[in-house]
Each structure stands twice: as C-alpha cells, then as structure tokens.
Short mmCIF file of C-alpha atoms and ligand atoms in Angstrom, two decimals:
data_model
loop_
_atom_site.label_atom_id
_atom_site.label_comp_id
_atom_site.label_asym_id
_atom_site.label_seq_id
_atom_site.Cartn_x
_atom_site.Cartn_y
_atom_site.Cartn_z
CA MET Y 1 0.05 -0.32 -0.07
CA ASN Y 2 1.72 3.21 -1.27
CA ILE Y 3 0.89 7.01 0.59
CA PRO Y 4 2.36 9.18 -1.71
CA PHE Y 5 3.70 13.25 -0.06
CA LEU Y 6 0.92 14.61 -2.03
CA ASP Y 7 -1.59 13.12 -4.86
CA LEU Y 8 -3.06 16.13 -6.54
CA LYS Y 9 -4.91 14.52 -9.13
CA VAL Y 10 -7.47 12.54 -6.37
CA GLN Y 11 -8.45 16.41 -5.50
CA HIS Y 12 -8.83 17.21 -9.04
CA GLN Y 13 -10.76 14.21 -9.59
CA ASP Y 14 -13.23 15.02 -7.04
CA LEU Y 15 -13.73 18.58 -8.65
CA ARG Y 16 -13.50 17.63 -12.06
CA ALA Y 17 -17.21 18.27 -13.35
CA GLU Y 18 -17.21 21.71 -11.59
CA LEU Y 19 -13.17 22.71 -12.86
CA THR Y 20 -14.21 21.49 -16.73
CA GLN Y 21 -17.71 23.03 -16.06
CA VAL Y 22 -15.93 26.56 -15.31
CA PHE Y 23 -12.91 26.01 -18.00
CA ASN Y 24 -15.66 25.89 -20.38
CA GLU Y 25 -17.12 29.15 -19.59
CA VAL Y 26 -14.11 31.14 -19.21
CA LEU Y 27 -13.56 29.71 -22.58
CA ASP Y 28 -16.44 30.43 -24.10
CA SER Y 29 -16.55 34.19 -22.62
CA GLY Y 30 -13.29 34.61 -24.71
CA TRP Y 31 -11.93 36.98 -21.69
CA PHE Y 32 -8.92 35.68 -20.19
CA ILE Y 33 -7.36 38.60 -18.40
CA GLN Y 34 -8.91 41.30 -15.62
CA GLY Y 35 -12.68 40.26 -16.34
CA ASN Y 36 -15.53 39.05 -14.27
CA GLN Y 37 -13.90 35.80 -12.91
CA LEU Y 38 -10.66 37.92 -11.18
CA ALA Y 39 -13.48 40.51 -9.89
CA LEU Y 40 -15.48 37.63 -8.43
CA PHE Y 41 -12.56 35.49 -6.74
CA GLU Y 42 -11.12 39.08 -5.23
CA GLN Y 43 -14.46 39.80 -3.48
CA GLU Y 44 -15.01 36.59 -2.34
CA TYR Y 45 -11.26 35.90 -1.01
CA ALA Y 46 -11.35 39.28 0.47
CA SER Y 47 -14.64 38.37 2.42
CA TYR Y 48 -12.77 34.99 3.38
CA CYS Y 49 -9.89 36.93 4.70
CA GLY Y 50 -12.06 39.46 6.52
CA THR Y 51 -10.04 42.23 4.50
CA LYS Y 52 -11.25 45.22 2.59
CA HIS Y 53 -9.28 44.30 -0.73
CA CYS Y 54 -7.79 41.36 -2.11
CA ILE Y 55 -5.58 42.49 -5.41
CA GLY Y 56 -5.12 39.26 -7.36
CA VAL Y 57 -1.43 38.51 -8.92
CA GLY Y 58 0.90 36.31 -10.88
CA ASN Y 59 2.26 34.11 -7.77
CA GLY Y 60 2.94 34.75 -4.16
CA LEU Y 61 6.52 35.86 -4.75
CA ASP Y 62 5.20 38.74 -6.95
CA ALA Y 63 2.76 39.16 -4.00
CA LEU Y 64 5.20 40.13 -1.74
CA HIS Y 65 7.32 41.72 -3.78
CA LEU Y 66 4.70 44.10 -5.36
CA ILE Y 67 4.05 44.89 -1.50
CA LEU Y 68 7.45 46.11 -0.84
CA ARG Y 69 7.58 48.41 -3.94
CA ALA Y 70 3.94 49.55 -3.15
CA TYR Y 71 5.22 50.95 0.18
CA GLY Y 72 8.64 52.81 -1.51
CA ILE Y 73 10.74 49.99 0.05
CA GLY Y 74 13.81 49.33 -2.36
CA ALA Y 75 17.49 50.39 -2.65
CA GLY Y 76 19.60 50.86 0.53
CA ASP Y 77 16.49 49.77 2.54
CA GLU Y 78 16.41 46.59 4.86
CA VAL Y 79 13.92 44.34 5.63
CA ILE Y 80 13.63 42.03 8.52
CA VAL Y 81 12.78 38.15 7.22
CA PRO Y 82 12.74 35.13 8.90
CA SER Y 83 15.97 32.90 8.74
CA ASN Y 84 13.79 30.11 8.58
CA THR Y 85 11.23 30.35 5.65
CA TYR Y 86 10.92 29.49 2.18
CA ILE Y 87 13.63 31.27 -0.08
CA ALA Y 88 10.68 33.15 -1.76
CA THR Y 89 10.33 35.81 1.58
CA TRP Y 90 14.15 36.93 1.42
CA LEU Y 91 13.88 36.99 -2.40
CA ALA Y 92 10.71 39.55 -2.36
CA ALA Y 93 12.73 41.86 -0.47
CA SER Y 94 15.88 41.23 -2.92
CA TYR Y 95 13.53 42.19 -6.10
CA ALA Y 96 12.54 45.18 -4.49
CA GLY Y 97 16.25 46.24 -3.96
CA ALA Y 98 16.19 45.85 -0.46
CA THR Y 99 18.49 43.80 1.69
CA PRO Y 100 16.76 40.82 3.85
CA VAL Y 101 18.04 40.74 7.16
CA PRO Y 102 17.30 37.31 8.66
CA VAL Y 103 16.20 36.65 12.42
CA GLU Y 104 16.12 33.29 13.94
CA PRO Y 105 12.95 31.75 15.08
CA ASP Y 106 12.03 30.22 18.26
CA LEU Y 107 12.86 26.88 18.29
CA ALA Y 108 9.51 25.59 19.82
CA THR Y 109 7.28 27.06 16.77
CA TYR Y 110 10.02 27.36 13.84
CA ASN Y 111 8.09 30.86 13.65
CA ILE Y 112 10.57 34.15 13.89
CA ASP Y 113 11.21 34.83 17.73
CA PRO Y 114 9.97 38.58 18.49
CA ALA Y 115 12.31 38.60 21.21
CA LEU Y 116 15.09 38.60 18.62
CA ILE Y 117 13.73 41.14 16.11
CA GLU Y 118 14.58 44.52 18.10
CA ALA Y 119 18.34 43.64 17.74
CA ALA Y 120 18.28 43.43 14.02
CA ILE Y 121 16.81 46.84 13.60
CA THR Y 122 18.55 49.55 12.21
CA PRO Y 123 17.86 53.15 10.64
CA ARG Y 124 17.55 51.60 7.26
CA THR Y 125 14.95 49.11 8.36
CA LYS Y 126 11.59 49.78 7.20
CA ALA Y 127 9.96 46.59 7.42
CA ILE Y 128 9.14 43.01 9.28
CA ILE Y 129 7.71 40.14 6.66
CA ALA Y 130 6.30 37.53 9.29
CA VAL Y 131 5.98 33.99 7.91
CA HIS Y 132 3.37 31.66 8.91
CA LEU Y 133 5.32 28.79 8.09
CA TYR Y 134 4.07 25.48 7.74
CA GLY Y 135 0.31 26.76 8.43
CA GLN Y 136 1.32 28.08 12.12
CA MET Y 137 0.81 31.23 13.23
CA ALA Y 138 3.81 33.48 13.75
CA ASP Y 139 3.22 35.47 17.05
CA MET Y 140 1.64 38.84 15.53
CA ASP Y 141 0.54 40.92 18.45
CA ALA Y 142 4.13 40.80 19.49
CA ILE Y 143 5.23 41.58 16.25
CA ASN Y 144 3.06 44.65 15.30
CA ASP Y 145 4.22 46.14 18.85
CA ILE Y 146 7.60 46.03 18.02
CA ALA Y 147 6.93 47.50 14.52
CA ARG Y 148 4.60 50.06 15.98
CA LYS Y 149 7.54 51.14 18.08
CA HIS Y 150 9.76 51.68 15.26
CA GLY Y 151 7.45 53.19 12.71
CA LEU Y 152 7.76 49.80 10.54
CA LYS Y 153 5.20 48.31 7.88
CA VAL Y 154 4.54 44.57 8.66
CA ILE Y 155 3.83 42.22 5.91
CA GLU Y 156 2.39 38.55 6.18
CA ASP Y 157 3.32 36.05 4.32
CA ALA Y 158 0.42 34.16 4.43
CA ALA Y 159 1.41 31.59 1.78
CA GLN Y 160 0.96 28.34 3.77
CA SER Y 161 -1.72 29.64 6.07
CA GLN Y 162 -4.94 30.29 4.08
CA GLY Y 163 -7.64 29.92 7.01
CA ALA Y 164 -5.30 29.57 10.27
CA LEU Y 165 -6.12 31.91 13.17
CA TYR Y 166 -4.45 33.74 15.52
CA LYS Y 167 -6.35 34.58 18.87
CA GLY Y 168 -9.55 33.73 16.81
CA ARG Y 169 -8.37 36.32 13.87
CA LEU Y 170 -7.82 35.22 10.50
CA SER Y 171 -4.58 35.10 8.60
CA GLY Y 172 -4.08 37.54 5.94
CA GLY Y 173 -5.81 40.25 7.79
CA LEU Y 174 -3.42 40.62 10.91
CA ALA Y 175 -1.00 43.38 9.54
CA ASP Y 176 -0.80 45.93 6.83
CA ALA Y 177 -0.67 43.41 4.11
CA ALA Y 178 -0.52 39.89 3.21
CA GLY Y 179 1.35 38.20 0.34
CA HIS Y 180 -0.54 34.83 -0.64
CA SER Y 181 0.44 31.96 -2.69
CA PHE Y 182 -1.76 29.81 -4.72
CA TYR Y 183 0.51 27.56 -5.99
CA PRO Y 184 -1.07 24.04 -6.69
CA GLY Y 185 0.33 22.37 -3.45
CA LYS Y 186 -0.89 25.15 -0.94
CA ASN Y 187 -4.02 24.62 0.74
CA LEU Y 188 -5.53 26.85 -2.04
CA GLY Y 189 -4.12 25.90 -4.68
CA ALA Y 190 -4.73 27.05 -8.45
CA LEU Y 191 -4.32 24.77 -11.60
CA GLY Y 192 -1.04 26.82 -12.14
CA ASP Y 193 0.91 29.73 -10.77
CA ALA Y 194 -1.60 32.35 -8.84
CA GLY Y 195 -0.85 34.70 -5.91
CA ALA Y 196 -3.03 37.69 -4.15
CA ILE Y 197 -2.49 40.18 -1.68
CA THR Y 198 -4.96 40.91 1.18
CA THR Y 199 -5.10 44.63 2.73
CA ASN Y 200 -7.20 46.91 4.66
CA ASP Y 201 -4.89 49.74 3.30
CA ASP Y 202 -7.28 51.79 0.38
CA ALA Y 203 -3.97 53.30 -1.32
CA LEU Y 204 -2.01 50.60 -1.04
CA ALA Y 205 -4.34 48.59 -2.99
CA ASP Y 206 -4.93 51.38 -5.76
CA GLN Y 207 -0.97 51.28 -6.23
CA LEU Y 208 -0.93 47.47 -6.29
CA ARG Y 209 -3.43 47.27 -8.77
CA MET Y 210 -1.43 50.04 -10.68
CA LEU Y 211 1.65 47.87 -10.39
CA ARG Y 212 0.07 44.67 -11.32
CA ASN Y 213 -0.84 45.59 -14.64
CA TYR Y 214 2.13 47.92 -16.52
CA GLY Y 215 1.25 50.69 -13.77
CA SER Y 216 -1.80 51.29 -15.41
CA GLN Y 217 -5.55 52.08 -14.15
CA ILE Y 218 -6.90 53.09 -17.38
CA LYS Y 219 -5.72 51.18 -20.59
CA TYR Y 220 -2.53 52.42 -22.28
CA LYS Y 221 -2.55 55.30 -19.40
CA ASN Y 222 0.95 54.30 -17.45
CA GLU Y 223 1.20 56.32 -14.23
CA ILE Y 224 4.07 54.66 -13.15
CA LYS Y 225 6.75 51.71 -14.20
CA GLY Y 226 4.68 48.52 -13.46
CA PHE Y 227 4.74 44.94 -13.89
CA ASN Y 228 2.73 42.10 -15.80
CA SER Y 229 1.63 40.00 -13.07
CA ARG Y 230 -2.07 39.12 -13.14
CA LEU Y 231 -4.24 36.21 -11.84
CA ASP Y 232 -5.69 34.84 -15.20
CA GLU Y 233 -9.77 34.09 -15.51
CA LEU Y 234 -9.06 30.46 -15.72
CA GLN Y 235 -7.08 30.65 -12.73
CA ALA Y 236 -9.34 32.72 -11.06
CA ALA Y 237 -12.23 30.69 -11.89
CA PHE Y 238 -10.57 27.53 -10.38
CA LEU Y 239 -9.95 29.08 -7.27
CA ARG Y 240 -13.50 29.98 -7.02
CA VAL Y 241 -14.37 26.58 -7.08
CA LYS Y 242 -11.67 25.56 -4.79
CA LEU Y 243 -12.66 28.28 -2.21
CA LYS Y 244 -15.76 26.74 -1.32
CA LYS Y 245 -13.80 23.64 -0.24
CA ILE Y 246 -11.24 25.25 1.81
CA THR Y 247 -13.20 25.33 5.20
CA GLN Y 248 -14.11 21.91 4.90
CA TRP Y 249 -10.27 20.84 3.66
CA ASN Y 250 -8.97 22.47 6.48
CA GLU Y 251 -10.74 20.79 8.98
CA GLN Y 252 -9.70 17.56 7.46
CA ARG Y 253 -6.14 18.63 7.87
CA ARG Y 254 -6.99 19.66 11.53
CA ALA Y 255 -8.58 16.30 12.01
CA LEU Y 256 -4.99 14.16 10.47
CA ALA Y 257 -2.69 16.42 12.66
CA ARG Y 258 -4.80 15.23 15.62
CA ILE Y 259 -4.01 11.55 14.54
CA TYR Y 260 -0.41 12.59 14.32
CA GLN Y 261 -0.32 14.48 17.42
CA GLN Y 262 -1.72 11.99 19.67
CA GLY Y 263 -0.43 9.18 18.00
CA LEU Y 264 2.92 10.26 17.88
CA GLN Y 265 3.47 11.95 21.48
CA GLN Y 266 4.97 9.16 22.88
CA LEU Y 267 8.00 8.87 20.93
CA PRO Y 268 11.30 10.55 22.74
CA SER Y 269 13.11 10.16 19.60
CA LEU Y 270 10.82 12.59 18.00
CA THR Y 271 10.08 16.27 18.42
CA LEU Y 272 6.28 16.97 17.33
CA PRO Y 273 4.83 20.49 16.26
CA TYR Y 274 4.08 22.91 18.98
CA VAL Y 275 0.87 24.68 18.73
CA PRO Y 276 0.89 27.86 21.25
CA GLU Y 277 -2.41 28.40 22.97
CA TRP Y 278 -3.82 31.25 20.81
CA ALA Y 279 -3.35 29.54 17.39
CA ASP Y 280 -5.49 27.38 15.39
CA PRO Y 281 -3.09 26.51 12.63
CA VAL Y 282 -4.28 24.51 9.46
CA TRP Y 283 -1.20 22.14 8.91
CA HIS Y 284 -0.21 23.18 5.49
CA LEU Y 285 2.70 20.77 6.29
CA TYR Y 286 2.89 18.33 9.50
CA VAL Y 287 6.52 18.67 10.29
CA VAL Y 288 8.56 16.79 13.03
CA ARG Y 289 12.26 17.15 14.04
CA CYS Y 290 14.20 13.84 14.33
CA ALA Y 291 17.86 13.55 15.08
CA LYS Y 292 18.02 10.44 12.47
CA ARG Y 293 15.78 12.32 10.15
CA ASP Y 294 17.51 10.65 6.60
CA GLU Y 295 17.10 7.26 8.11
CA LEU Y 296 13.60 7.69 9.00
CA GLN Y 297 12.84 8.95 5.50
CA GLN Y 298 14.74 5.95 4.07
CA TYR Y 299 12.61 3.85 6.50
CA LEU Y 300 9.32 5.62 5.34
CA GLN Y 301 9.96 5.47 1.66
CA ALA Y 302 10.72 1.74 1.86
CA ALA Y 303 7.34 1.25 3.41
CA GLY Y 304 5.70 3.09 0.07
CA ILE Y 305 5.21 6.21 2.50
CA GLY Y 306 6.67 9.48 0.65
CA THR Y 307 7.75 12.56 2.76
CA VAL Y 308 9.75 15.60 1.72
CA ILE Y 309 11.93 17.67 3.60
CA HIS Y 310 10.49 21.68 3.75
CA TYR Y 311 13.27 22.94 3.48
CA PRO Y 312 16.87 21.07 3.07
CA ILE Y 313 19.21 23.90 2.69
CA PRO Y 314 18.26 27.59 4.61
CA PRO Y 315 18.08 30.70 2.41
CA HIS Y 316 21.57 32.01 4.02
CA LEU Y 317 23.45 29.01 2.85
CA GLN Y 318 22.03 29.26 -0.58
CA GLY Y 319 24.55 30.04 -3.48
CA ALA Y 320 21.74 32.59 -4.55
CA TYR Y 321 23.00 34.43 -1.09
CA ALA Y 322 26.70 33.93 -1.26
CA GLU Y 323 26.97 37.64 -1.22
CA LEU Y 324 26.03 37.71 2.37
CA ASP Y 325 29.14 35.40 3.15
CA MET Y 326 27.04 33.87 6.05
CA ALA Y 327 29.14 30.47 6.79
CA THR Y 328 27.94 27.43 8.35
CA GLY Y 329 27.09 28.49 11.67
CA SER Y 330 26.32 31.85 10.99
CA LEU Y 331 22.54 31.01 11.90
CA PRO Y 332 22.66 27.47 14.02
CA ILE Y 333 18.70 27.56 14.81
CA SER Y 334 17.71 27.65 11.65
CA GLU Y 335 20.04 25.16 10.40
CA LYS Y 336 19.53 22.84 13.36
CA ILE Y 337 15.91 22.98 12.15
CA HIS Y 338 16.83 22.02 8.52
CA SER Y 339 18.85 19.07 9.25
CA GLU Y 340 16.24 17.40 11.30
CA ILE Y 341 12.73 18.07 9.65
CA ILE Y 342 10.54 15.90 7.69
CA SER Y 343 7.33 16.46 6.60
CA LEU Y 344 4.90 13.64 6.95
CA PRO Y 345 1.92 13.06 4.56
CA LEU Y 346 -1.20 15.36 5.17
CA ASP Y 347 -3.38 16.68 2.62
CA PRO Y 348 -7.31 16.59 2.96
CA TYR Y 349 -7.72 13.63 0.85
CA LEU Y 350 -5.55 11.51 2.98
CA SER Y 351 -8.09 8.84 4.88
CA SER Y 352 -7.69 8.45 8.49
CA ALA Y 353 -6.62 4.90 7.73
CA ASP Y 354 -3.71 6.29 5.85
CA ALA Y 355 -2.79 8.89 8.66
CA HIS Y 356 -2.84 5.51 10.98
CA ARG Y 357 -0.86 3.42 8.52
CA VAL Y 358 1.97 6.51 8.50
CA LEU Y 359 1.87 6.09 12.60
CA GLU Y 360 2.60 2.64 12.70
CA VAL Y 361 5.40 2.53 10.39
CA VAL Y 362 7.19 5.62 12.16
CA ARG Y 363 6.49 3.61 15.38
CA GLN Y 364 8.05 0.67 14.37
CA PHE Y 365 11.21 2.52 13.31
CA ALA Y 366 11.35 4.47 16.58
CA ALA Y 367 11.34 1.04 18.33
C1 LIG Z 1 5.27 29.27 -1.76
C2 LIG Z 1 5.67 30.20 -1.09
C3 LIG Z 1 6.12 31.64 -1.72
C4 LIG Z 1 6.03 31.74 -2.77
O1 LIG Z 1 4.84 31.50 -3.59
P1 LIG Z 1 4.76 31.29 -5.40
O2 LIG Z 1 3.26 31.28 -5.69
O3 LIG Z 1 5.41 29.87 -5.46
O4 LIG Z 1 5.54 32.27 -5.70
C5 LIG Z 1 6.44 32.32 -0.70
N1 LIG Z 1 6.79 32.18 0.65
C6 LIG Z 1 6.63 30.93 1.53
C7 LIG Z 1 6.67 30.80 2.81
C8 LIG Z 1 5.97 29.62 0.57
O5 LIG Z 1 5.50 28.55 0.94
#
C-alpha cells in the first residue's frame, strides 16, 4: 500500500465536473485577463480573509515583492525576514532592491522569534515580513507592537496559512498587508501559478492594482513603471471552485494532525509540532524533528510512504545568497531545524486509515 506525500490528482478528480464547467465558461467568454472571474474571486477571497481588499497577482513571490514596491521600499532599505523560511520571502526583499536581514526562529514554533527582532533593527529597516510557516501562526501581536514602536510596516507571508487563526483572527488580515500563494500544492491551490495580496489599506490597494498591470489603471495610460503580474481568468475561476472547499479541507487537515499529534506523542526520538494556546493552525505541512531524519525518511520510503524535507538548505546557505558571506554556523537555530525536519503526508484527501498506517511505520522505526 503506497501513500504518496501529495497526490493532487485525487483532489482534481473529485472536482473534475466543476473545474471543467468553469473552464468551458471562460473559454466561451473569450475574456482571459482581468475580467469577471478575477473580480469575483477578489471579492470572495477578501471576504474569506475578512479584509477590505484583495488584489490578484501572478504568484506568491510577486505578491510580497509588489507590496514592498508599493510601500516604496527599495535600494538602501532593510527588510527583516525569518531565517527559517522558503527562499521566496527573502527574494521578495531582494527583488525590491532591499536587503533581507534574517532573524532566527523560536525553536519551539519554527517561526520568527519576536524577542530577537529589535536587535536586528537599524535606521535603514523599513519592514518586517512575518511568515506563518507550515500553516502555524507567527506571534503577530508581539511583531506588530515592535513595528509600531519603530515605525515599520508589517507584511504577512500567508503563502502556507490560508484559514489559520491567531487569537481567533484570520491569517491575511493581521498586519499592513499579506501575500498569498496559490501554487498548486498550497492549502488553496490553482492549476498553475497564482497569488494575491490582502489589505485594509486603500492607498496601497490602488497602488498594487497599477503595479500588477503595467502601472496602469486606465488602458494605455501608464502612471508608474509597473509589472505584468496578473491572476488570469482561468486560474481565478478554478480558485473560486476550490475556495468553496477550503473550510472543509482545513477541517480534515486538523483532524489528521490530531491523529498524528496523539499517536506520536509518546516517542522520545521525535519532536512534534508545538501549537501555542493562541493559535489554530491549518497544517499546510505536518513537520516533525528527528535526529535520525535521513534514516526515518528512508525507512518510510521503503514502506511506500512519501515524505519531503521543507526545506533542506536554509536561504543564507544557498548559492543565491553567497553575497551575504554567511558561513555554516551563523544561524544555528535555522540550521538545526533544516537538518532535522521531515514532513509527513497530510492533505485533505488523505484518509485517517492512511494516517494510522503512517503512525504505525513511524512507531516501528522509533522502536
Ligand atoms: C510558496 C511560498 C511562497 C511563494 O509563492 P509562489 O506562488 O510559489 O511564488 C512564498 N513564501 C512561502 C513561505 C511559500 O511557501
């Protein structure tokens, strides 16, 4: 019996009739960019996140990058980013022309440690990007308090956290603006690349609507040097179909996470995800730490269970950031996490029987 890490074919088989129907509607409409489907998705997603605005863009990296641009953050500026994240968070700062300044995570939550942020603030710091990694919430009140004190913008990287709650409030509406990714494997995924920004800031929303579309609000009138980063009609239509399922999907993710949390808690060789009392995560990934991570991965593989490492190399040790000249050992908490983590299969189409099978094999390994 094989349990793949993620098989989107099962999800799409379930939704085939609806996805095909909206594909046909868009095809027949003859309108593929910035039309009704986008306008409706933006309304529906803003309403889902509880924000005033949603601006669809080409992908999650562009969402973060364009937010920084819209705030005028660029060359000579510094942006505080988590050291423990997917590289896109850092690249957003780099694309804007700013310098990403990494801050280490809390080893319990894997998210940026608010207690370490102030030491990284300089006169050049303009913003903090907080990532809700693996669908677990960053400590937004603490981060917003520091930002207010220093006059900084706060941006949520909500690529992995659609539907997660912080003190009962939804991810995507907890800071100045949030970048979302609808990469196919995310909790809400398109059938290709797509992303969005949510915000309550009217001026920012206006600026972003121009930036994503060649700097133009009125066709062929270009007020600023913009980009081409639009969420197309087909992807918007597919996302509208899937948005109706997200609540139910996230509940299934939570149910599977409960099975893992209960079933693995007795194993001393594993460190399970820690959930602060103020968080209700959406388990984009179920990540455990194990000193013998590579052996565990091979053992699961031999039993037909797929796993993935999110992520094997931290951004500061990537060739892309060789310019920072940060040696191994310079961000020890992130490096420890990267060397010990492994993501077990968890997606809404995984059955609880599958999750129990995963438990059984992990327990065999630990014994
Ligand atoms: C996926 C992801 C992004 C980038 O999203 P894309 O749509 O792939 O550009 C940014 N940040 C994090 C934390 C992500 O997981």
